[in-house]
Amino acid sequence: MRIVYFTHSLASCWNNGNAHFLRGLLRELACRGHAVTSYEPEQGWSRRNLVAEHGDLQLTRFRARFHQIDVRLYGESPDPEEMLHGANLVLVHEWTAPELVAAIGAVRKRGGRFVLLFHDTHHRAVSDPAALRRIDLSGYDGVLAFGRSLAEVYRRNGWGRRVFVLHEAADTRIFFPMPSDERRKGIVWIGNWGDDERSNEIRTFLLKPAHDLGLPVDVYGVRYPDAARRQLEEYRAVYHGWLANIDVPTVFARHPFTVHIPRRYYASLLPGIPTIRVFEALACGMPLVCAPWEDSERLFAPGTDYLVAADEGEMRRHMRALMNDRDLRASLARSGLERIRSRHTCAHRADRLLSIHAELAMPFAGVA
């Protein structure tokens, strides 16, 4: 089968968390014998920023690690007819330019013999619903939503049974437990500062409790304005800048545990949707403590796979326990890792996607 995916960027994970899961998913499909092509804009902002800050080295590393995927760039005037030639399954990510989203749908409406899915892994459906309504999805066969609460938004907008939940998952070819080092020290947090969506939460659930306990904090990510960096300095946290996703397991291995701080949209308006960092940390056997979010879909076992802190005081108690209790760390690592391996790998999501395709492709069966 020929699978085509339109993404903002697969090659660059600079401020582009979508790339983490998509790389693993598409490589899994390619390793199963499918011909997988990914299209991305040559002037996409993630790719531009990565090259401006780090040159071409990281793109070279990506190509070496994910050589199974045929990644192609397109310019200002892409030709959807040519790009979709021979495709059986086409997926279009929500960050794709609206004009191209519509043009791809038009090819499907003109008789394109492929299943066409819109893939939403973002909060814009609730944070900017007007913008999403302006996207023409009339030619699409269905929607993939990365959580049940987001799927419900689409169902309320008329998609009904044509909405399918496809959670993110860990790429276990990259994310797995690294050799343990009992000299591990402090806390690591990997995440972008972004648009001030969780600045208070970062202070409450990371910087203040760690500072009170005298624990060193290493912070990785991008889009940290001067005020954010000053705040890190105030709490004696060390800012390291951008970190390539393929290097995250190595950084995890230098620390005893990590913290998950969801953006406010995922803690309130889209409850039940964990970000990719939860899957990746647990896949590395990394003890994890989370700021409040509701696992309403029961993807994990809170308290067993990871700890949850309701407030700053509870976060401080969890941090102290994780630093001092080796058995607690081992128990969390064991349970979280087993949860990932049994339910939340890119292989599991590839199975799910192929079953969705089979369901929607049934009208094509037996037709020449």
CSV table of N, CA and C in Angstrom, one decimal, residues 21 25 119 121 145-149 164-169 272-274 279 297 299 343-345 349 352:
chain,number,residue,atom,x,y,z
A,21,PHE,N,5.9,11.5,17.4
A,21,PHE,CA,5.1,10.4,17.1
A,21,PHE,C,5.0,10.0,15.6
A,25,LEU,N,5.5,6.4,13.9
A,25,LEU,CA,4.4,5.8,13.2
A,25,LEU,C,4.7,5.5,11.8
A,119,HIS,N,-5.8,14.7,10.3
A,119,HIS,CA,-5.2,14.3,11.5
A,119,HIS,C,-5.0,15.5,12.4
A,121,THR,N,-3.9,16.8,16.0
A,121,THR,CA,-3.1,16.6,17.3
A,121,THR,C,-2.8,17.9,18.0
A,145,ALA,N,-8.4,12.0,15.6
A,145,ALA,CA,-8.2,12.9,16.8
A,145,ALA,C,-7.4,12.2,17.8
A,146,PHE,N,-6.5,12.9,18.4
A,146,PHE,CA,-5.5,12.3,19.3
A,146,PHE,C,-6.0,12.1,20.8
A,147,GLY,N,-7.3,12.2,20.9
A,147,GLY,CA,-7.9,12.0,22.2
A,147,GLY,C,-9.4,12.0,22.1
A,148,ARG,N,-10.1,11.4,23.1
A,148,ARG,CA,-11.6,11.3,23.0
A,148,ARG,C,-12.2,12.7,23.1
A,149,SER,N,-11.7,13.5,24.0
A,149,SER,CA,-12.3,14.8,24.2
A,149,SER,C,-12.3,15.7,22.9
A,164,PHE,N,-12.3,9.1,14.4
A,164,PHE,CA,-11.6,8.0,15.0
A,164,PHE,C,-10.5,8.5,16.0
A,165,VAL,N,-10.4,7.9,17.2
A,165,VAL,CA,-9.4,8.3,18.1
A,165,VAL,C,-8.1,7.5,17.8
A,166,LEU,N,-7.0,8.3,17.6
A,166,LEU,CA,-5.7,7.7,17.4
A,166,LEU,C,-4.8,8.4,18.4
A,167,HIS,N,-4.5,7.8,19.5
A,167,HIS,CA,-3.6,8.5,20.5
A,167,HIS,C,-2.2,8.5,20.0
A,168,GLU,N,-1.4,9.4,20.5
A,168,GLU,CA,0.0,9.4,20.3
A,168,GLU,C,0.6,8.2,21.0
A,169,ALA,N,1.9,7.9,20.8
A,169,ALA,CA,2.5,6.7,21.4
A,169,ALA,C,4.0,6.9,21.4
A,272,GLY,N,-7.9,14.5,29.5
A,272,GLY,CA,-7.7,13.1,29.1
A,272,GLY,C,-6.6,12.9,28.0
A,273,ILE,N,-6.1,14.0,27.5
A,273,ILE,CA,-5.1,13.9,26.4
A,273,ILE,C,-3.7,14.1,27.0
A,274,PRO,N,-2.9,13.0,27.1
A,274,PRO,CA,-1.5,13.3,27.5
A,274,PRO,C,-0.7,13.7,26.3
A,279,PHE,N,4.3,9.5,27.2
A,279,PHE,CA,4.7,8.3,26.6
A,279,PHE,C,6.2,8.1,26.6
A,297,GLU,N,-9.5,8.7,30.0
A,297,GLU,CA,-9.6,7.6,29.1
A,297,GLU,C,-8.9,6.3,29.6
A,299,LEU,N,-5.8,5.6,30.1
A,299,LEU,CA,-4.6,5.1,29.3
A,299,LEU,C,-3.6,4.5,30.2
A,343,ARG,N,0.6,-1.4,25.5
A,343,ARG,CA,-0.5,-0.7,25.0
A,343,ARG,C,-0.2,0.6,24.1
A,344,HIS,N,1.0,1.1,24.3
A,344,HIS,CA,1.2,2.5,23.8
A,344,HIS,C,2.5,2.6,23.0
A,345,THR,N,2.7,1.8,22.0
A,345,THR,CA,3.9,1.9,21.1
A,345,THR,C,3.4,2.3,19.7
A,349,ARG,N,-0.2,1.8,17.4
A,349,ARG,CA,-1.0,2.8,16.6
A,349,ARG,C,-1.0,2.5,15.1
A,352,ARG,N,-3.8,0.2,14.7
A,352,ARG,CA,-5.1,1.0,14.7
A,352,ARG,C,-5.4,1.7,13.4
